[in-house]
Amino acid sequence: MPIERSFSIPSGLAVEESVCGVRRHVATARANGRAIGFVPTMGALHAGHASLIEAARDRCGSVVVSIFVNPTQFGPGEDFQRYPRTIDADLAACREAGADIVFLPSKDEIYPEGFSTFVEVAGLSDVFEGAIRPGHFRGVATVVLKLLNIVTPDVAYFGAKDYQQQLVIRRLVADLDLPVAIETRPTIREPDGLAMSSRNRYLDPVQRQQACALSKSLTTASDRLRSGARDLTPVKAEMRRIIESAGLTTDYTTVCDRRTLRELTEPESRMVLLVAARLGDVRLIDNLEVTLL
Ligand code: AMP
């Protein structure tokens, strides 16, 4: 039985729950000479998502946002069931940021009975987030490929917040010759540095303070590298120390090549610092690109 969903649609916004419906809208926009910008999300929208929608609005005549909590990218015991679902606020935020169409499919619309095709981006999907969350990027790559096939955007927008994810998607698009440009936009942060995330809603006020350790570890390591640190072992260890002294449990702190995520032993001119940690049963990730001149 499909779950009945009710929501109010802000004026000026089209909401489509079916693949054919969204395709019809996109066909009309394209027939009117508009470029299609696309922002895939899982909802519980915040200013980070809004920044992607605004970037799409700036460049494309028609902006499609999808809101779909994708079950295949969650592992057993992860937060699929409790992932925040705030559809009315999300639709208002989409309208406010300049979206034209929101694609709001049900699980059955994306994964109908008998669904059995998955796509895997080998290598990049197997390290860091992929090693800790087996199958995660298989779920991400599969749903993003499906959404790109449904929406057929000219440009799709992703956040640097999920650094490894945008690399996986870039690889997918290149390897499968998908006719879409991928834009990665900067991470939007709270005033105290915490990267905005739908999962920040899980944090109680004390944890919310503790969570700042992630961004602090990144800016401290970035400062060390900019002031000429050559040995990355103490840099990684210091990131870990900052995170753990705030009471979090570290999954990884690392310094990598920006394109391949190969772990570095000595600094290069373009690096990315990646951190992941747990705070109670909340998992947080963050990253920072560092360029040495
Ligand atoms: P999600 O809803 O978490 O799947 O995220 C949807 C898109 O928003 C992804 O491309 C994320 O990388 C991006 N995003 C999430 N948080 C932020 C942020 N703080 N700043 C910029 N983009 C973000």
PDB file of C-alpha atoms and ligand atoms in Angstrom:
ATOM      1  CA  MET A   1       0.000   0.000   0.000  1.00  0.00           C
ATOM      2  CA  PRO A   2       1.476   3.389  -0.923  1.00  0.00           C
ATOM      3  CA  ILE A   3       1.821   5.670   2.103  1.00  0.00           C
ATOM      4  CA  GLU A   4      -0.505   8.687   1.865  1.00  0.00           C
ATOM      5  CA  ARG A   5       1.527  11.860   2.045  1.00  0.00           C
ATOM      6  CA  SER A   6       0.035  15.275   2.491  1.00  0.00           C
ATOM      7  CA  PHE A   7       1.830  18.564   2.138  1.00  0.00           C
ATOM      8  CA  SER A   8       1.049  22.128   1.144  1.00  0.00           C
ATOM      9  CA  ILE A   9       2.504  23.460  -2.078  1.00  0.00           C
ATOM     10  CA  PRO A  10       3.715  27.076  -2.079  1.00  0.00           C
ATOM     11  CA  SER A  11       2.373  29.074  -5.013  1.00  0.00           C
ATOM     12  CA  GLY A  12       4.728  29.229  -7.968  1.00  0.00           C
ATOM     13  CA  LEU A  13       6.225  25.815  -7.192  1.00  0.00           C
ATOM     14  CA  ALA A  14       5.341  22.607  -9.044  1.00  0.00           C
ATOM     15  CA  VAL A  15       5.554  19.387  -7.050  1.00  0.00           C
ATOM     16  CA  GLU A  16       5.699  16.096  -8.917  1.00  0.00           C
ATOM     17  CA  GLU A  17       5.607  12.666  -7.319  1.00  0.00           C
ATOM     18  CA  SER A  18       5.937  10.650 -10.527  1.00  0.00           C
ATOM     19  CA  VAL A  19       8.758  10.123 -13.008  1.00  0.00           C
ATOM     20  CA  CYS A  20       6.415  10.985 -15.927  1.00  0.00           C
ATOM     21  CA  GLY A  21       5.259  14.164 -14.181  1.00  0.00           C
ATOM     22  CA  VAL A  22       8.780  15.493 -13.683  1.00  0.00           C
ATOM     23  CA  ARG A  23       9.736  14.496 -17.235  1.00  0.00           C
ATOM     24  CA  ARG A  24       6.746  16.422 -18.579  1.00  0.00           C
ATOM     25  CA  HIS A  25       7.768  19.571 -16.702  1.00  0.00           C
ATOM     26  CA  VAL A  26      11.369  19.270 -17.832  1.00  0.00           C
ATOM     27  CA  ALA A  27      10.290  18.733 -21.468  1.00  0.00           C
ATOM     28  CA  THR A  28       8.183  21.906 -21.354  1.00  0.00           C
ATOM     29  CA  ALA A  29      10.984  23.959 -19.783  1.00  0.00           C
ATOM     30  CA  ARG A  30      13.448  22.695 -22.368  1.00  0.00           C
ATOM     31  CA  ALA A  31      11.014  23.364 -25.230  1.00  0.00           C
ATOM     32  CA  ASN A  32      10.902  26.941 -23.926  1.00  0.00           C
ATOM     33  CA  GLY A  33      14.673  27.173 -24.319  1.00  0.00           C
ATOM     34  CA  ARG A  34      15.515  26.881 -20.631  1.00  0.00           C
ATOM     35  CA  ALA A  35      18.617  25.127 -19.309  1.00  0.00           C
ATOM     36  CA  ILE A  36      17.785  22.669 -16.519  1.00  0.00           C
ATOM     37  CA  GLY A  37      19.643  22.887 -13.203  1.00  0.00           C
ATOM     38  CA  PHE A  38      19.218  20.019 -10.738  1.00  0.00           C
ATOM     39  CA  VAL A  39      19.825  19.713  -6.997  1.00  0.00           C
ATOM     40  CA  PRO A  40      19.339  16.226  -5.522  1.00  0.00           C
ATOM     41  CA  THR A  41      18.669  16.201  -1.760  1.00  0.00           C
ATOM     42  CA  MET A  42      17.288  14.036   1.021  1.00  0.00           C
ATOM     43  CA  GLY A  43      15.289  16.943   2.466  1.00  0.00           C
ATOM     44  CA  ALA A  44      15.498  18.509   5.943  1.00  0.00           C
ATOM     45  CA  LEU A  45      16.811  21.444   3.973  1.00  0.00           C
ATOM     46  CA  HIS A  46      19.121  24.094   5.411  1.00  0.00           C
ATOM     47  CA  ALA A  47      21.189  26.985   4.078  1.00  0.00           C
ATOM     48  CA  GLY A  48      23.689  24.560   2.497  1.00  0.00           C
ATOM     49  CA  HIS A  49      20.973  23.114   0.271  1.00  0.00           C
ATOM     50  CA  ALA A  50      19.613  26.609  -0.406  1.00  0.00           C
ATOM     51  CA  SER A  51      23.044  27.685  -1.644  1.00  0.00           C
ATOM     52  CA  LEU A  52      22.959  24.899  -4.249  1.00  0.00           C
ATOM     53  CA  ILE A  53      19.455  25.870  -5.377  1.00  0.00           C
ATOM     54  CA  GLU A  54      20.516  29.524  -5.626  1.00  0.00           C
ATOM     55  CA  ALA A  55      23.586  28.572  -7.669  1.00  0.00           C
ATOM     56  CA  ALA A  56      21.343  26.595 -10.029  1.00  0.00           C
ATOM     57  CA  ARG A  57      18.929  29.547 -10.222  1.00  0.00           C
ATOM     58  CA  ASP A  58      21.794  31.878 -11.179  1.00  0.00           C
ATOM     59  CA  ARG A  59      22.849  29.757 -14.125  1.00  0.00           C
ATOM     60  CA  CYS A  60      19.785  27.822 -15.303  1.00  0.00           C
ATOM     61  CA  GLY A  61      16.361  28.933 -16.531  1.00  0.00           C
ATOM     62  CA  SER A  62      14.621  26.079 -14.750  1.00  0.00           C
ATOM     63  CA  VAL A  63      15.595  24.531 -11.412  1.00  0.00           C
ATOM     64  CA  VAL A  64      14.567  21.062 -10.290  1.00  0.00           C
ATOM     65  CA  VAL A  65      15.126  19.880  -6.702  1.00  0.00           C
ATOM     66  CA  SER A  66      14.567  16.270  -5.696  1.00  0.00           C
ATOM     67  CA  ILE A  67      13.719  15.285  -2.136  1.00  0.00           C
ATOM     68  CA  PHE A  68      14.107  11.570  -1.549  1.00  0.00           C
ATOM     69  CA  VAL A  69      15.473   9.788   1.514  1.00  0.00           C
ATOM     70  CA  ASN A  70      17.192   7.035  -0.416  1.00  0.00           C
ATOM     71  CA  PRO A  71      16.948   3.730   1.464  1.00  0.00           C
ATOM     72  CA  THR A  72      19.704   1.988  -0.519  1.00  0.00           C
ATOM     73  CA  GLN A  73      22.429   4.298   0.767  1.00  0.00           C
ATOM     74  CA  PHE A  74      21.699   3.535   4.426  1.00  0.00           C
ATOM     75  CA  GLY A  75      23.231   0.463   6.038  1.00  0.00           C
ATOM     76  CA  PRO A  76      21.472  -1.760   8.549  1.00  0.00           C
ATOM     77  CA  GLY A  77      21.325   0.033  11.898  1.00  0.00           C
ATOM     78  CA  GLU A  78      21.879   3.465  10.305  1.00  0.00           C
ATOM     79  CA  ASP A  79      19.421   6.348  10.626  1.00  0.00           C
ATOM     80  CA  PHE A  80      17.092   5.748   7.638  1.00  0.00           C
ATOM     81  CA  GLN A  81      13.983   5.462   9.824  1.00  0.00           C
ATOM     82  CA  ARG A  82      14.686   8.493  11.967  1.00  0.00           C
ATOM     83  CA  TYR A  83      16.174  10.689   9.201  1.00  0.00           C
ATOM     84  CA  PRO A  84      14.355  14.059   9.590  1.00  0.00           C
ATOM     85  CA  ARG A  85      11.400  14.506   7.228  1.00  0.00           C
ATOM     86  CA  THR A  86      10.226  18.137   7.124  1.00  0.00           C
ATOM     87  CA  ILE A  87       8.407  18.331   3.828  1.00  0.00           C
ATOM     88  CA  ASP A  88       6.325  21.505   4.272  1.00  0.00           C
ATOM     89  CA  ALA A  89       9.327  23.529   5.441  1.00  0.00           C
ATOM     90  CA  ASP A  90      11.395  21.995   2.616  1.00  0.00           C
ATOM     91  CA  LEU A  91       8.912  23.031  -0.077  1.00  0.00           C
ATOM     92  CA  ALA A  92       8.850  26.570   1.313  1.00  0.00           C
ATOM     93  CA  ALA A  93      12.677  26.615   1.352  1.00  0.00           C
ATOM     94  CA  CYS A  94      12.810  25.366  -2.256  1.00  0.00           C
ATOM     95  CA  ARG A  95      10.453  28.117  -3.389  1.00  0.00           C
ATOM     96  CA  GLU A  96      12.347  30.743  -1.418  1.00  0.00           C
ATOM     97  CA  ALA A  97      15.700  29.697  -2.916  1.00  0.00           C
ATOM     98  CA  GLY A  98      14.309  29.790  -6.454  1.00  0.00           C
ATOM     99  CA  ALA A  99      13.329  26.228  -7.387  1.00  0.00           C
ATOM    100  CA  ASP A 100      10.658  25.720 -10.053  1.00  0.00           C
ATOM    101  CA  ILE A 101       9.948  22.017  -9.677  1.00  0.00           C
ATOM    102  CA  VAL A 102      10.317  19.654  -6.731  1.00  0.00           C
ATOM    103  CA  PHE A 103      10.470  15.954  -7.490  1.00  0.00           C
ATOM    104  CA  LEU A 104       9.114  14.134  -4.458  1.00  0.00           C
ATOM    105  CA  PRO A 105       9.013  10.461  -5.358  1.00  0.00           C
ATOM    106  CA  SER A 106       7.885   7.640  -3.111  1.00  0.00           C
ATOM    107  CA  LYS A 107      10.204   4.707  -2.488  1.00  0.00           C
ATOM    108  CA  ASP A 108       8.145   2.615  -4.941  1.00  0.00           C
ATOM    109  CA  GLU A 109       8.449   5.233  -7.670  1.00  0.00           C
ATOM    110  CA  ILE A 110      12.258   4.951  -7.522  1.00  0.00           C
ATOM    111  CA  TYR A 111      12.524   1.262  -6.602  1.00  0.00           C
ATOM    112  CA  PRO A 112       9.465  -0.486  -8.013  1.00  0.00           C
ATOM    113  CA  GLU A 113       8.809  -4.170  -7.402  1.00  0.00           C
ATOM    114  CA  GLY A 114      11.539  -6.205  -9.105  1.00  0.00           C
ATOM    115  CA  PHE A 115      14.153  -3.432  -9.127  1.00  0.00           C
ATOM    116  CA  SER A 116      17.533  -5.150  -9.430  1.00  0.00           C
ATOM    117  CA  THR A 117      20.115  -2.937 -11.157  1.00  0.00           C
ATOM    118  CA  PHE A 118      22.857  -1.193  -9.184  1.00  0.00           C
ATOM    119  CA  VAL A 119      25.895   0.789 -10.223  1.00  0.00           C
ATOM    120  CA  GLU A 120      29.225   0.740  -8.414  1.00  0.00           C
ATOM    121  CA  VAL A 121      32.107   3.178  -8.709  1.00  0.00           C
ATOM    122  CA  ALA A 122      35.028   0.953  -7.730  1.00  0.00           C
ATOM    123  CA  GLY A 123      38.016   2.343  -5.847  1.00  0.00           C
ATOM    124  CA  LEU A 124      36.739   5.716  -4.734  1.00  0.00           C
ATOM    125  CA  SER A 125      33.726   4.032  -3.123  1.00  0.00           C
ATOM    126  CA  ASP A 126      35.833   1.672  -1.062  1.00  0.00           C
ATOM    127  CA  VAL A 127      37.807   4.060   1.149  1.00  0.00           C
ATOM    128  CA  PHE A 128      36.917   6.337   4.110  1.00  0.00           C
ATOM    129  CA  GLU A 129      33.108   6.736   4.091  1.00  0.00           C
ATOM    130  CA  GLY A 130      32.794   3.704   1.823  1.00  0.00           C
ATOM    131  CA  ALA A 131      34.942   1.529   4.101  1.00  0.00           C
ATOM    132  CA  ILE A 132      32.945   2.522   7.178  1.00  0.00           C
ATOM    133  CA  ARG A 133      29.552   2.400   5.428  1.00  0.00           C
ATOM    134  CA  PRO A 134      29.740  -0.621   3.077  1.00  0.00           C
ATOM    135  CA  GLY A 135      27.294  -0.263   0.185  1.00  0.00           C
ATOM    136  CA  HIS A 136      26.716   3.437   0.887  1.00  0.00           C
ATOM    137  CA  PHE A 137      28.195   4.742  -2.362  1.00  0.00           C
ATOM    138  CA  ARG A 138      26.569   1.936  -4.359  1.00  0.00           C
ATOM    139  CA  GLY A 139      23.241   3.300  -3.122  1.00  0.00           C
ATOM    140  CA  VAL A 140      24.282   6.897  -3.792  1.00  0.00           C
ATOM    141  CA  ALA A 141      25.620   6.187  -7.296  1.00  0.00           C
ATOM    142  CA  THR A 142      22.522   4.175  -8.198  1.00  0.00           C
ATOM    143  CA  VAL A 143      20.023   6.777  -7.066  1.00  0.00           C
ATOM    144  CA  VAL A 144      21.982   9.683  -8.562  1.00  0.00           C
ATOM    145  CA  LEU A 145      22.242   7.880 -11.904  1.00  0.00           C
ATOM    146  CA  LYS A 146      18.496   7.247 -11.836  1.00  0.00           C
ATOM    147  CA  LEU A 147      17.723  10.849 -10.901  1.00  0.00           C
ATOM    148  CA  LEU A 148      20.016  12.165 -13.638  1.00  0.00           C
ATOM    149  CA  ASN A 149      18.237   9.907 -16.142  1.00  0.00           C
ATOM    150  CA  ILE A 150      14.828  11.084 -14.953  1.00  0.00           C
ATOM    151  CA  VAL A 151      15.569  14.817 -14.770  1.00  0.00           C
ATOM    152  CA  THR A 152      18.152  14.980 -17.613  1.00  0.00           C
ATOM    153  CA  PRO A 153      19.647  18.222 -16.269  1.00  0.00           C
ATOM    154  CA  ASP A 154      22.240  20.330 -18.060  1.00  0.00           C
ATOM    155  CA  VAL A 155      23.975  21.027 -14.739  1.00  0.00           C
ATOM    156  CA  ALA A 156      23.715  19.113 -11.442  1.00  0.00           C
ATOM    157  CA  TYR A 157      24.844  20.693  -8.166  1.00  0.00           C
ATOM    158  CA  PHE A 158      26.525  18.956  -5.246  1.00  0.00           C
ATOM    159  CA  GLY A 159      28.069  20.191  -2.001  1.00  0.00           C
ATOM    160  CA  ALA A 160      31.748  19.966  -1.103  1.00  0.00           C
ATOM    161  CA  LYS A 161      30.439  19.007   2.365  1.00  0.00           C
ATOM    162  CA  ASP A 162      30.155  15.434   1.048  1.00  0.00           C
ATOM    163  CA  TYR A 163      33.568  15.558  -0.568  1.00  0.00           C
ATOM    164  CA  GLN A 164      33.960  11.888  -1.360  1.00  0.00           C
ATOM    165  CA  GLN A 165      30.400  11.721  -2.703  1.00  0.00           C
ATOM    166  CA  GLN A 166      30.967  14.457  -5.273  1.00  0.00           C
ATOM    167  CA  LEU A 167      34.144  12.670  -6.441  1.00  0.00           C
ATOM    168  CA  VAL A 168      32.194   9.397  -6.792  1.00  0.00           C
ATOM    169  CA  ILE A 169      29.542  11.212  -8.834  1.00  0.00           C
ATOM    170  CA  ARG A 170      32.093  12.932 -11.050  1.00  0.00           C
ATOM    171  CA  ARG A 171      33.670   9.514 -11.746  1.00  0.00           C
ATOM    172  CA  LEU A 172      30.238   8.002 -12.485  1.00  0.00           C
ATOM    173  CA  VAL A 173      29.360  10.802 -14.902  1.00  0.00           C
ATOM    174  CA  ALA A 174      32.735  10.594 -16.685  1.00  0.00           C
ATOM    175  CA  ASP A 175      32.812   6.794 -16.882  1.00  0.00           C
ATOM    176  CA  LEU A 176      29.234   6.457 -18.172  1.00  0.00           C
ATOM    177  CA  ASP A 177      29.427   9.472 -20.538  1.00  0.00           C
ATOM    178  CA  LEU A 178      26.446  11.141 -18.911  1.00  0.00           C
ATOM    179  CA  PRO A 179      25.631  14.415 -20.671  1.00  0.00           C
ATOM    180  CA  VAL A 180      25.583  16.616 -17.579  1.00  0.00           C
ATOM    181  CA  ALA A 181      27.980  19.141 -16.050  1.00  0.00           C
ATOM    182  CA  ILE A 182      28.709  18.595 -12.351  1.00  0.00           C
ATOM    183  CA  GLU A 183      29.201  21.667 -10.153  1.00  0.00           C
ATOM    184  CA  THR A 184      30.574  21.334  -6.650  1.00  0.00           C
ATOM    185  CA  ARG A 185      29.725  24.238  -4.360  1.00  0.00           C
ATOM    186  CA  PRO A 186      31.443  25.273  -1.108  1.00  0.00           C
ATOM    187  CA  THR A 187      30.362  24.011   2.310  1.00  0.00           C
ATOM    188  CA  ILE A 188      28.068  26.392   4.146  1.00  0.00           C
ATOM    189  CA  ARG A 189      28.867  26.630   7.864  1.00  0.00           C
ATOM    190  CA  GLU A 190      27.279  27.891  11.051  1.00  0.00           C
ATOM    191  CA  PRO A 191      28.927  31.045  12.473  1.00  0.00           C
ATOM    192  CA  ASP A 192      31.042  28.875  14.822  1.00  0.00           C
ATOM    193  CA  GLY A 193      32.366  26.774  11.954  1.00  0.00           C
ATOM    194  CA  LEU A 194      30.152  23.668  12.207  1.00  0.00           C
ATOM    195  CA  ALA A 195      29.305  22.477   8.702  1.00  0.00           C
ATOM    196  CA  MET A 196      25.547  22.613   8.168  1.00  0.00           C
ATOM    197  CA  SER A 197      23.998  19.170   7.967  1.00  0.00           C
ATOM    198  CA  SER A 198      20.515  17.708   8.261  1.00  0.00           C
ATOM    199  CA  ARG A 199      21.990  15.429  10.923  1.00  0.00           C
ATOM    200  CA  ASN A 200      22.901  18.412  13.146  1.00  0.00           C
ATOM    201  CA  ARG A 201      19.239  18.284  14.220  1.00  0.00           C
ATOM    202  CA  TYR A 202      20.069  15.145  16.176  1.00  0.00           C
ATOM    203  CA  LEU A 203      22.532  17.024  18.411  1.00  0.00           C
ATOM    204  CA  ASP A 204      21.511  18.188  21.879  1.00  0.00           C
ATOM    205  CA  PRO A 205      22.897  21.584  22.993  1.00  0.00           C
ATOM    206  CA  VAL A 206      25.983  20.071  24.659  1.00  0.00           C
ATOM    207  CA  GLN A 207      26.763  17.866  21.640  1.00  0.00           C
ATOM    208  CA  ARG A 208      26.205  20.871  19.378  1.00  0.00           C
ATOM    209  CA  GLN A 209      29.120  22.598  21.160  1.00  0.00           C
ATOM    210  CA  GLN A 210      31.288  19.471  21.056  1.00  0.00           C
ATOM    211  CA  ALA A 211      30.655  19.089  17.314  1.00  0.00           C
ATOM    212  CA  CYS A 212      32.659  22.269  16.617  1.00  0.00           C
ATOM    213  CA  ALA A 213      35.782  20.168  17.198  1.00  0.00           C
ATOM    214  CA  LEU A 214      35.539  18.830  13.636  1.00  0.00           C
ATOM    215  CA  SER A 215      35.902  22.185  11.919  1.00  0.00           C
ATOM    216  CA  LYS A 216      38.437  23.276  14.548  1.00  0.00           C
ATOM    217  CA  SER A 217      40.601  20.234  13.755  1.00  0.00           C
ATOM    218  CA  LEU A 218      40.483  21.145  10.061  1.00  0.00           C
ATOM    219  CA  THR A 219      41.390  24.805  10.451  1.00  0.00           C
ATOM    220  CA  THR A 220      44.200  23.934  12.885  1.00  0.00           C
ATOM    221  CA  ALA A 221      45.651  21.379  10.451  1.00  0.00           C
ATOM    222  CA  SER A 222      45.273  23.799   7.558  1.00  0.00           C
ATOM    223  CA  ASP A 223      47.209  26.439   9.532  1.00  0.00           C
ATOM    224  CA  ARG A 224      49.974  23.911  10.284  1.00  0.00           C
ATOM    225  CA  LEU A 225      50.272  23.030   6.602  1.00  0.00           C
ATOM    226  CA  ARG A 226      50.289  26.656   5.526  1.00  0.00           C
ATOM    227  CA  SER A 227      53.023  27.401   8.020  1.00  0.00           C
ATOM    228  CA  GLY A 228      55.197  24.761   6.389  1.00  0.00           C
ATOM    229  CA  ALA A 229      54.605  21.464   8.239  1.00  0.00           C
ATOM    230  CA  ARG A 230      56.255  18.719   6.178  1.00  0.00           C
ATOM    231  CA  ASP A 231      55.420  15.636   8.208  1.00  0.00           C
ATOM    232  CA  LEU A 232      51.748  14.717   7.942  1.00  0.00           C
ATOM    233  CA  THR A 233      51.734  12.165  10.766  1.00  0.00           C
ATOM    234  CA  PRO A 234      51.659  14.770  13.588  1.00  0.00           C
ATOM    235  CA  VAL A 235      49.167  16.864  11.586  1.00  0.00           C
ATOM    236  CA  LYS A 236      46.732  13.934  11.389  1.00  0.00           C
ATOM    237  CA  ALA A 237      47.387  13.091  15.046  1.00  0.00           C
ATOM    238  CA  GLU A 238      46.624  16.652  16.111  1.00  0.00           C
ATOM    239  CA  MET A 239      43.304  16.582  14.233  1.00  0.00           C
ATOM    240  CA  ARG A 240      42.450  13.393  16.095  1.00  0.00           C
ATOM    241  CA  ARG A 241      43.508  14.886  19.442  1.00  0.00           C
ATOM    242  CA  ILE A 242      41.301  17.966  18.959  1.00  0.00           C
ATOM    243  CA  ILE A 243      38.299  15.798  18.056  1.00  0.00           C
ATOM    244  CA  GLU A 244      38.794  13.298  20.865  1.00  0.00           C
ATOM    245  CA  SER A 245      39.518  15.880  23.550  1.00  0.00           C
ATOM    246  CA  ALA A 246      36.054  17.304  22.804  1.00  0.00           C
ATOM    247  CA  GLY A 247      34.609  13.880  23.645  1.00  0.00           C
ATOM    248  CA  LEU A 248      33.980  12.534  20.126  1.00  0.00           C
ATOM    249  CA  THR A 249      35.119   9.177  18.773  1.00  0.00           C
ATOM    250  CA  THR A 250      37.165   9.529  15.611  1.00  0.00           C
ATOM    251  CA  ASP A 251      36.496   7.340  12.578  1.00  0.00           C
ATOM    252  CA  TYR A 252      39.327   8.896  10.559  1.00  0.00           C
ATOM    253  CA  THR A 253      41.429  12.040  10.211  1.00  0.00           C
ATOM    254  CA  THR A 254      43.409  12.134   7.001  1.00  0.00           C
ATOM    255  CA  VAL A 255      45.171  14.220   4.368  1.00  0.00           C
ATOM    256  CA  CYS A 256      44.543  13.140   0.777  1.00  0.00           C
ATOM    257  CA  ASP A 257      45.051  13.946  -2.852  1.00  0.00           C
ATOM    258  CA  ARG A 258      42.110  16.092  -3.897  1.00  0.00           C
ATOM    259  CA  ARG A 259      41.074  14.014  -6.900  1.00  0.00           C
ATOM    260  CA  THR A 260      41.958  10.407  -6.060  1.00  0.00           C
ATOM    261  CA  LEU A 261      41.712  10.477  -2.240  1.00  0.00           C
ATOM    262  CA  ARG A 262      45.066   8.678  -2.122  1.00  0.00           C
ATOM    263  CA  GLU A 263      46.340   9.207   1.407  1.00  0.00           C
ATOM    264  CA  LEU A 264      49.388  11.496   1.405  1.00  0.00           C
ATOM    265  CA  THR A 265      52.553  11.044   3.394  1.00  0.00           C
ATOM    266  CA  GLU A 266      53.900  14.480   2.552  1.00  0.00           C
ATOM    267  CA  PRO A 267      52.145  17.706   1.566  1.00  0.00           C
ATOM    268  CA  GLU A 268      51.211  18.440  -2.044  1.00  0.00           C
ATOM    269  CA  SER A 269      50.128  21.769  -3.453  1.00  0.00           C
ATOM    270  CA  ARG A 270      46.423  20.755  -3.543  1.00  0.00           C
ATOM    271  CA  MET A 271      45.196  18.565  -0.705  1.00  0.00           C
ATOM    272  CA  VAL A 272      41.977  17.780   1.105  1.00  0.00           C
ATOM    273  CA  LEU A 273      41.700  17.146   4.835  1.00  0.00           C
ATOM    274  CA  LEU A 274      38.922  14.684   5.685  1.00  0.00           C
ATOM    275  CA  VAL A 275      37.521  13.949   9.138  1.00  0.00           C
ATOM    276  CA  ALA A 276      34.703  11.768  10.435  1.00  0.00           C
ATOM    277  CA  ALA A 277      33.655  11.228  14.027  1.00  0.00           C
ATOM    278  CA  ARG A 278      30.836   9.961  16.187  1.00  0.00           C
ATOM    279  CA  LEU A 279      29.094  11.750  19.001  1.00  0.00           C
ATOM    280  CA  GLY A 280      26.740   9.354  20.787  1.00  0.00           C
ATOM    281  CA  ASP A 281      24.855   7.746  17.906  1.00  0.00           C
ATOM    282  CA  VAL A 282      25.303  10.742  15.576  1.00  0.00           C
ATOM    283  CA  ARG A 283      27.940  10.498  12.847  1.00  0.00           C
ATOM    284  CA  LEU A 284      29.437  13.710  11.488  1.00  0.00           C
ATOM    285  CA  ILE A 285      31.819  14.336   8.580  1.00  0.00           C
ATOM    286  CA  ASP A 286      33.683  17.416   7.457  1.00  0.00           C
ATOM    287  CA  ASN A 287      36.556  18.363   5.160  1.00  0.00           C
ATOM    288  CA  LEU A 288      38.686  21.270   4.030  1.00  0.00           C
ATOM    289  CA  GLU A 289      40.618  21.811   0.831  1.00  0.00           C
ATOM    290  CA  VAL A 290      44.101  23.229   1.305  1.00  0.00           C
ATOM    291  CA  THR A 291      46.127  24.826  -1.458  1.00  0.00           C
ATOM    292  CA  LEU A 292      49.797  25.600  -0.839  1.00  0.00           C
ATOM    293  CA  LEU A 293      51.214  28.244  -3.125  1.00  0.00           C
TER     294      LEU A 293
HETATM  295  P1  AMP B   1      21.728  15.633   1.472  1.00  0.00           P
HETATM  296  O1  AMP B   1      20.342  16.169   1.564  1.00  0.00           O
HETATM  297  O2  AMP B   1      22.438  15.539   2.771  1.00  0.00           O
HETATM  298  O3  AMP B   1      21.796  14.383   0.626  1.00  0.00           O
HETATM  299  O4  AMP B   1      22.545  16.726   0.648  1.00  0.00           O
HETATM  300  C1  AMP B   1      22.122  17.162  -0.617  1.00  0.00           C
HETATM  301  C2  AMP B   1      23.204  18.007  -1.216  1.00  0.00           C
HETATM  302  O5  AMP B   1      23.453  19.138  -0.383  1.00  0.00           O
HETATM  303  C3  AMP B   1      24.536  17.245  -1.340  1.00  0.00           C
HETATM  304  O6  AMP B   1      25.154  17.581  -2.569  1.00  0.00           O
HETATM  305  C4  AMP B   1      25.312  17.770  -0.161  1.00  0.00           C
HETATM  306  O7  AMP B   1      26.712  17.718  -0.331  1.00  0.00           O
HETATM  307  C5  AMP B   1      24.833  19.214  -0.118  1.00  0.00           C
HETATM  308  N1  AMP B   1      25.082  19.796   1.196  1.00  0.00           N
HETATM  309  C6  AMP B   1      24.798  19.243   2.404  1.00  0.00           C
HETATM  310  N2  AMP B   1      25.242  20.042   3.397  1.00  0.00           N
HETATM  311  C7  AMP B   1      25.825  21.114   2.800  1.00  0.00           C
HETATM  312  C8  AMP B   1      26.491  22.288   3.291  1.00  0.00           C
HETATM  313  N3  AMP B   1      26.643  22.512   4.591  1.00  0.00           N
HETATM  314  N4  AMP B   1      26.970  23.174   2.389  1.00  0.00           N
HETATM  315  C9  AMP B   1      26.831  22.953   1.053  1.00  0.00           C
HETATM  316  N5  AMP B   1      26.216  21.864   0.531  1.00  0.00           N
HETATM  317  C10 AMP B   1      25.727  20.959   1.392  1.00  0.00           C
END
